[in-house]
Amino acid sequence: MRYLPHTDDDISTMLRVTGADSINDFFAVVPEELRRPSGMALPDALTEWELNDLMAALSNADTGATDFLSFVGAGSYDHHIPETVPFLAGRSEFATSYTPYQPELSQGTLQAMYEYQTLLARLTGMEIANASMYDGASALAEAILMALRITKKNTVALSTAVHPFYRQVVRTYVEPTGCSVLELPVLESGRTDLLTLASSADSAVAALQSPNFFGCMEDLPTAARIMHDQGGLLAASFTEPVAFGLYRPPGDDGADVACGEGQSLGIPRSFGGPGVGIFCTRSRYVRSMPGRLVGKTRDQSGKRGFVLTLATREQHIRRERATSNICTNSSLCALSSAVYLASLGGSGLRRLARLNYDKTEYLKRNLSEAGWTMPFTSPTFNEFVARIPGDAEEAHRGLREKGILAGVPLGRWYPDLRDCLLLCVTETATREDMDRLVSEVRS
Amino acid sequence: MSERVGTQGLLFNEPLLWERGSRGRSGMSLPRADVEPAPVDEDLVGNGPDIPDLSEPEVVRHYTRLSQWNFGIDSNMYPLGSCTMKYNPKTNEKQAARPGFAGAHPLLPSELSQGALQLMAELEQYLAEITGLDAATLQPAAGAQGELTGMLIMHAWFKHHDDRRSKIIVPDTAHGTNPASAALCGYRAVPAASGPDGILETAVIDRLMDDETAGIMITNPNTLGFFEENIKAIAQIVHRHDGLVYCDGANMNALMGIVDLAAAGVDILHLNLHKTFSTPHGGGGPGSGPVLVRKKLEPFLPVPRVVPDGKGWRLSDDFPLSIGKIHAFQGNFGVMVKAYSYIRSMGADLKRASQLAVLNANYLKERLKGVLHLPYDRPCMHECVFTDALQQPYGITTLDMAKRLMDYGFHPPTVYFPLVVKDALMMEPTETESRDDIDRFVEALEAVAKEAVESPELLREAPHVCKTERLDETEAARNPRLTG
Amino acid sequence: MKEISELLFPENTLYAEDHEWAKIEDGVATVGINDYAQDQLGDIVYVELPQVGDSFERGDEFGTVESVKAVSELYMPLSGEIIAVNENLEDSPELINQSPYEEGWIIKIRPDDDNEAEELMEKEAYLSFLKGDD
Ligand SMILES: Cc1ncc(COP(=O)(O)O)c(C=O)c1O
């Protein structure tokens, strides 16, 4: 096998040094009844070329990834990725290194993560960011756990306009804490009902998503005011950070934690992962936050350098009292998103965001003319809900036969919205693409 | 000694991203605006983030230079204990990047994502076969999230049986993620001391296990690199109290094809695909931490699960006892593709990989014995642990030797872990290191040990040829500067 | 790290097994960690302090001190109410390293029970405890 360098000669020389007769001697400590009598029933090893054929066949069976015109978003977005992103993040000095515990040999990763933290803090309007979490859902769950620790309160207010999968993950994470979860309903506008939040008094945290699952921008300043009056925190989640190239970011609106998914920033969808969990907060919460942090410092000769810092929060030091159990995070994806943001630049991000917005409005307008209605009135970014005359699942299937994936039907999560689709338009959709959808809808 | 691999290459200085660039530059081509601008709600509009504008060549140069300050497995041996820094095959990257995989939206209808679903189903089967357990979830994004998943499964199991338990036994050799994951589930970690041979003794567990205790989290091989020989007897004790045995399988690289963990009494186990199954660590992630369970615990696995559906596969949420979701979607699929490619490329040679990993560790241990202090002198599995006791009389610490090794062109071993060994140096060569490379590493450590006696200041001031000298971590922690 | 003989342990100060010290004057006990503890910890980077007005039993954890790679709990040498905390430690935790018995004091307590002090050690007793401990 080409990954295994040992010749028979090597093996016998090495055995001689160790004083063992055979490799089996090292396993003498394994009790007989725990050994595997026969080998593993695994398929035979493939050559590199056979593997290529197999994987080509398997990946080609994912026809949805390649053969359809897609308007599916819902937490995973199709954006153009410049070739520089996979090329640079794929450099093996980045890809084949471990967590930068030895800073002198890891300045590349460390400076890149310091820059990532800075870029993400600027993008979300927050003061600090960590060096990444697993994904947007666990970032939100951890934000909620952090708020429970800080406020020592016992109720979590969770908007039903938060991605349904994120809400499921939050419930899984908080289940053992015994805290109660209050679900906040959605108004006609497509925004979260903040009156319910105001009247519910004593929550540790309100978790909202903006843009929310329906694409609508939430009223974060009001939510922040309500929470701060109660002595609680506002956690603002997001699945589409490109929105902050156009709209005010959560930090400017008073959020205490801005957390979400960074897949949009130069990371392929890959059937849902890996992406990158973004976690940003205020400096005053730095010692309560989960995840690794990179800090700036100097070496003995006074030269600028970077290290992992405030590690006493983490599991390898504080063990059961750590702020989180996270160890491996999503570093390489965080690097991809930094390269992406660096490539785009502030000016580029503004233009890109505007393009997403304008195209989405174009499709909304044209679908309205074609007879679909938009049930929610609040401003959206690059996703929106459309109500269709008839059954959404059926319409979705019909369009699929025409080679179009018309978003996702919402009935699965919101029975009231059984006749609605959630559609997404990014810069990758051309006017012709959208016109094609509209003309199919018309016919 | 052969020529040192560590040398001073040409390293470039490189400023921070925002110290470069100029407003109006762009490093990315944007599609044409082919629709009219639409009115925007001005109340919501922001100023746009303060991110520097760079051209494509500037971006490329910036990150290329940064990458050159990094050490990866492709540079040289990376004997970081507990991390299984094995070679990351290049073909795996190509497979994960195929448009049908990388471009697949996670909510694709199952008929349109049969390739991805089949790959996941088969990977689950392979991992079950490799470990001996019955069913798997691929959803956890890393080892620690696998541990949390396993603890939640325990929690759900006991709740389902109306049995509330408050504690869990965690050996003192355990990785920090174990007690932290248990705590997230509300379990109090009860420490169990390992015996004089570095492994758990049955009597200790017998004393600690009771009907209030959910079970044990046992790492096998443990972080000292030893096989927990008493695991079966320990499991029997835990089972006698109706508890469950959780195995941290992050060190599975020693055992593939050799040990049947189900026969050992393990009920729940996590694997680290980014260790045993060769997927790159990426400077700290992403990983993937599948969890395997016995049949009776299968109903508690996270949803969605991949289930057979006629001729093909689909995702199903229909498992009422499930602990729920742990990841936004199906887990780190891109990492799964790489692990799948690795398993298909290795086939039955996975067993040989484990055998050679163990041979390499024992060879390294034998060669270094006497150069460094070996606290437990007995055959090891995939890794071995030394200390600085022989160098301390010269005022040289584990940290000094670790830093000096960098000048010789090697990544240092894991230092000061496991905590049960004071001033530990924990080395895991992995099977992909050749005898020649291990010999060169041994020569480097011999030279460092000699310097410790003859010119200790060389070590205390090391490293000398890296991008930076030793960094002031105290200052970094006292006055955290986390953004620029 | 220093030898025990190089460390300072003032007289008229009481010592606890967890390496806190207490000095009782006018019914107020000033508490810190001793020279041995600060030396073992190394450069202290952060101190987590209790709130004035909190009350704790003897042996309760009242805060933590952190170095770069370790966290140590601080335990009450005497039961009582916290009447002052050393706020200078928030910005200058290194005071504990530089001056463990003077500027690096951590809390002042009003002890609940005068008799508890008798269970703490004088310098000599603490030193022999430490030598056995090491
Ligand atoms: C023994 C052991 N258990 C668990 C973990 C945690 O895995 P991860 O970093 O993927 O969360 C690690 C590694 O970091 C480990 O070495």
Coordinates of C-alpha atoms in Angstrom, one line a residue, chain B residues 24-277:
Chain B
G24 CA -11.3 50.2 -4.8
R25 CA -9.2 47.1 -5.5
S26 CA -10.9 43.8 -6.0
G27 CA -9.8 40.2 -5.8
M28 CA -13.0 38.6 -7.1
S29 CA -14.9 38.9 -10.3
L30 CA -18.6 39.7 -9.7
P31 CA -21.4 38.8 -12.1
R32 CA -22.9 41.6 -14.2
A33 CA -25.9 43.4 -12.8
D34 CA -28.5 42.1 -15.2
V35 CA -31.5 43.4 -13.2
E36 CA -32.6 46.9 -12.2
P37 CA -31.6 48.1 -8.8
A38 CA -34.6 47.8 -6.4
P39 CA -35.5 50.2 -3.6
V40 CA -34.2 49.3 -0.2
D41 CA -35.6 50.0 3.3
E42 CA -33.1 52.7 4.3
D43 CA -33.9 52.1 8.0
L44 CA -32.1 48.8 7.8
V45 CA -29.2 49.7 5.7
G46 CA -25.7 49.7 7.2
N47 CA -22.4 51.3 6.2
G48 CA -20.9 48.0 5.1
P49 CA -18.1 46.3 6.9
D50 CA -14.6 47.8 7.2
I51 CA -12.8 45.1 5.2
P52 CA -9.7 46.0 3.2
D53 CA -9.8 45.8 -0.6
L54 CA -7.0 43.7 -2.2
S55 CA -6.3 42.5 -5.7
E56 CA -6.1 38.8 -6.4
P57 CA -2.2 38.7 -6.5
E58 CA -2.1 40.4 -3.2
V59 CA -4.4 37.9 -1.6
V60 CA -2.4 35.1 -3.1
R61 CA 0.9 36.4 -1.8
H62 CA -0.5 37.2 1.6
Y63 CA -1.7 33.7 2.3
T64 CA 1.2 32.0 0.5
R65 CA 3.6 33.8 2.8
L66 CA 1.5 32.9 5.9
S67 CA 1.4 29.3 4.8
Q68 CA 5.2 29.2 4.7
W69 CA 5.3 30.0 8.5
N70 CA 3.4 26.8 9.2
F71 CA 4.5 23.2 9.8
G72 CA 2.4 20.4 8.3
I73 CA 2.6 16.7 8.0
D74 CA 3.7 17.2 4.4
S75 CA 6.7 19.1 5.8
N76 CA 8.1 16.4 8.1
M77 CA 7.3 14.0 10.9
Y78 CA 4.6 15.4 13.3
P79 CA 4.7 13.0 16.2
L80 CA 2.0 14.7 18.2
G81 CA 0.7 12.2 20.7
S82 CA -3.1 11.6 20.8
C83 CA -3.5 13.4 17.5
T84 CA -2.6 10.6 14.9
M85 CA -0.9 12.9 12.5
K86 CA -0.8 10.4 9.7
Y87 CA -0.3 11.3 6.0
N88 CA -3.4 12.8 4.4
P89 CA -3.8 11.2 0.9
K90 CA -4.1 13.8 -1.9
T91 CA -6.7 11.8 -3.8
N92 CA -9.1 12.2 -0.9
E93 CA -9.2 15.9 -1.5
K94 CA -10.0 15.4 -5.2
Q95 CA -12.9 13.1 -4.3
A96 CA -14.5 15.5 -1.9
A97 CA -14.2 18.3 -4.4
R98 CA -16.2 16.5 -7.1
P99 CA -19.1 18.7 -8.1
G100 CA -21.7 16.0 -7.2
F101 CA -20.4 16.1 -3.6
A102 CA -19.1 19.6 -3.0
G103 CA -22.0 21.1 -4.9
A104 CA -24.8 19.1 -3.2
H105 CA -27.3 21.1 -1.3
P106 CA -28.1 19.4 2.1
L107 CA -31.8 19.7 1.4
L108 CA -31.8 18.0 -2.0
P109 CA -34.6 15.5 -2.4
S110 CA -33.3 12.1 -1.7
E111 CA -33.9 10.9 -5.3
L112 CA -31.4 13.6 -6.4
S113 CA -28.7 12.8 -3.8
Q114 CA -28.4 9.1 -4.0
G115 CA -24.6 9.1 -4.3
A116 CA -24.1 11.1 -1.1
L117 CA -26.6 9.0 0.8
Q118 CA -25.1 5.7 -0.4
L119 CA -21.7 6.9 0.6
M120 CA -22.9 7.7 4.1
A121 CA -24.8 4.4 4.4
E122 CA -21.7 2.5 3.4
L123 CA -19.4 4.5 5.6
E124 CA -21.6 3.7 8.5
Q125 CA -21.4 0.0 7.7
Y126 CA -17.6 0.1 7.3
L127 CA -17.2 1.8 10.7
A128 CA -19.5 -0.7 12.3
E129 CA -17.4 -3.5 10.8
I130 CA -14.1 -1.9 11.9
T131 CA -15.2 -1.4 15.5
G132 CA -17.5 -4.4 15.9
L133 CA -20.5 -2.3 17.0
D134 CA -23.9 -2.4 15.4
A135 CA -25.1 1.0 14.2
A136 CA -23.6 4.5 13.5
T137 CA -24.3 8.1 13.2
L138 CA -22.0 10.3 11.2
Q139 CA -23.6 13.6 12.4
P140 CA -21.1 14.8 15.1
A141 CA -18.6 17.3 13.7
A142 CA -15.7 16.3 15.8
G143 CA -14.6 13.9 18.6
A144 CA -15.9 16.1 21.4
Q145 CA -19.3 16.4 19.7
G146 CA -19.3 12.7 19.3
E147 CA -18.7 12.4 23.1
L148 CA -21.5 14.8 23.7
T149 CA -23.8 12.7 21.4
G150 CA -22.8 9.6 23.3
M151 CA -23.5 11.2 26.7
L152 CA -26.9 12.4 25.4
I153 CA -27.7 8.9 24.2
M154 CA -26.8 7.6 27.7
H155 CA -28.9 10.3 29.3
A156 CA -31.8 9.5 27.0
W157 CA -31.5 5.8 27.7
F158 CA -31.7 6.2 31.4
K159 CA -34.5 8.7 31.1
H160 CA -36.4 6.2 29.0
H161 CA -36.0 3.6 31.7
D162 CA -37.0 6.1 34.4
D163 CA -33.6 5.8 35.9
R164 CA -31.9 9.1 36.9
R165 CA -28.2 8.9 37.3
S166 CA -26.0 11.8 38.3
K167 CA -22.4 10.6 37.9
I168 CA -20.0 9.1 35.4
I169 CA -16.6 7.5 36.0
V170 CA -13.8 9.2 34.0
P171 CA -10.2 7.9 34.4
D172 CA -7.4 10.4 35.2
T173 CA -5.8 9.7 31.9
A174 CA -8.8 10.9 29.9
H175 CA -8.7 13.7 27.4
G176 CA -10.2 16.9 28.7
T177 CA -13.1 16.7 26.3
N178 CA -14.4 13.6 28.2
P179 CA -15.2 15.3 31.5
A180 CA -16.3 18.5 29.7
S181 CA -18.7 16.5 27.5
A182 CA -20.1 14.6 30.5
A183 CA -20.6 17.9 32.4
L184 CA -22.6 19.3 29.4
C185 CA -25.0 16.4 30.1
G186 CA -25.2 17.2 33.7
Y187 CA -23.1 14.3 34.8
R188 CA -20.5 14.8 37.6
A189 CA -17.2 13.2 36.5
V190 CA -15.9 10.8 39.2
P191 CA -12.2 10.5 38.7
A192 CA -10.7 7.0 38.6
A193 CA -6.9 6.7 39.1
S194 CA -5.0 4.4 36.8
G195 CA -2.8 1.7 38.4
P196 CA 0.9 1.4 38.5
D197 CA 1.0 -0.2 35.0
G198 CA -0.8 2.9 33.6
I199 CA -4.1 1.0 33.1
L200 CA -7.3 0.8 35.1
E201 CA -7.7 -1.8 37.7
T202 CA -10.9 -3.7 38.1
A203 CA -11.1 -3.2 41.8
V204 CA -11.0 0.6 41.5
I205 CA -14.1 0.5 39.2
D206 CA -15.8 -2.0 41.4
R207 CA -15.4 0.5 44.3
L208 CA -16.6 3.5 42.3
M209 CA -19.5 2.0 40.3
D210 CA -22.9 2.2 41.8
D211 CA -26.6 2.6 40.8
E212 CA -26.3 6.4 40.7
T213 CA -23.5 6.2 38.2
A214 CA -24.4 6.2 34.5
G215 CA -21.3 4.3 33.6
I216 CA -17.7 4.9 32.5
M217 CA -15.9 6.9 29.8
I218 CA -12.9 4.8 28.9
T219 CA -10.3 5.6 26.3
N220 CA -8.8 2.5 24.7
P221 CA -5.9 2.5 24.1
N222 CA -5.6 5.1 26.8
T223 CA -3.7 8.3 26.5
L224 CA -0.6 6.7 28.0
G225 CA -0.6 4.4 24.9
F226 CA -1.6 1.3 26.8
F227 CA -4.4 -1.2 26.0
E228 CA -6.9 -1.3 28.8
E229 CA -6.5 -5.0 29.4
N230 CA -9.3 -5.1 32.0
I231 CA -11.9 -3.5 29.9
K232 CA -14.1 -6.5 29.7
A233 CA -14.1 -7.1 33.4
I234 CA -14.7 -3.4 33.9
A235 CA -17.6 -3.5 31.5
Q236 CA -19.1 -6.4 33.4
I237 CA -19.0 -4.4 36.6
V238 CA -20.6 -1.4 34.9
H239 CA -23.3 -3.6 33.3
R240 CA -24.0 -5.3 36.6
H241 CA -25.2 -1.9 37.9
D242 CA -27.2 -1.4 34.6
G243 CA -24.7 1.2 33.6
L244 CA -23.3 1.8 30.1
V245 CA -19.7 1.7 28.8
Y246 CA -18.6 4.6 26.6
C247 CA -15.4 4.2 24.8
D248 CA -13.4 7.2 23.5
G249 CA -12.1 5.6 20.3
A250 CA -10.0 8.5 19.2
N251 CA -7.0 6.1 19.5
M252 CA -8.6 3.5 17.2
N253 CA -5.5 3.7 15.0
A254 CA -3.9 1.0 17.2
L255 CA -6.7 -1.5 17.0
M256 CA -8.3 -1.8 13.5
G257 CA -8.8 -5.4 12.6
I258 CA -7.3 -6.6 15.8
V259 CA -9.7 -5.8 18.6
D260 CA -13.4 -6.3 18.7
L261 CA -14.7 -3.5 20.9
A262 CA -18.2 -5.0 21.2
A263 CA -16.6 -8.2 22.6
A264 CA -14.9 -5.9 25.1
G265 CA -18.3 -4.8 26.4
V266 CA -18.4 -1.3 24.8
D267 CA -21.9 0.1 24.3
I268 CA -21.1 3.5 22.7
L269 CA -18.0 4.6 21.0
H270 CA -16.8 7.6 19.0
L271 CA -14.2 7.7 16.3
N272 CA -12.2 10.6 15.0
L273 CA -12.2 10.5 11.2
H274 CA -9.6 13.3 11.3
K275 CA -7.2 10.9 13.1
T276 CA -7.7 7.3 12.3
F277 CA -9.1 7.8 8.9

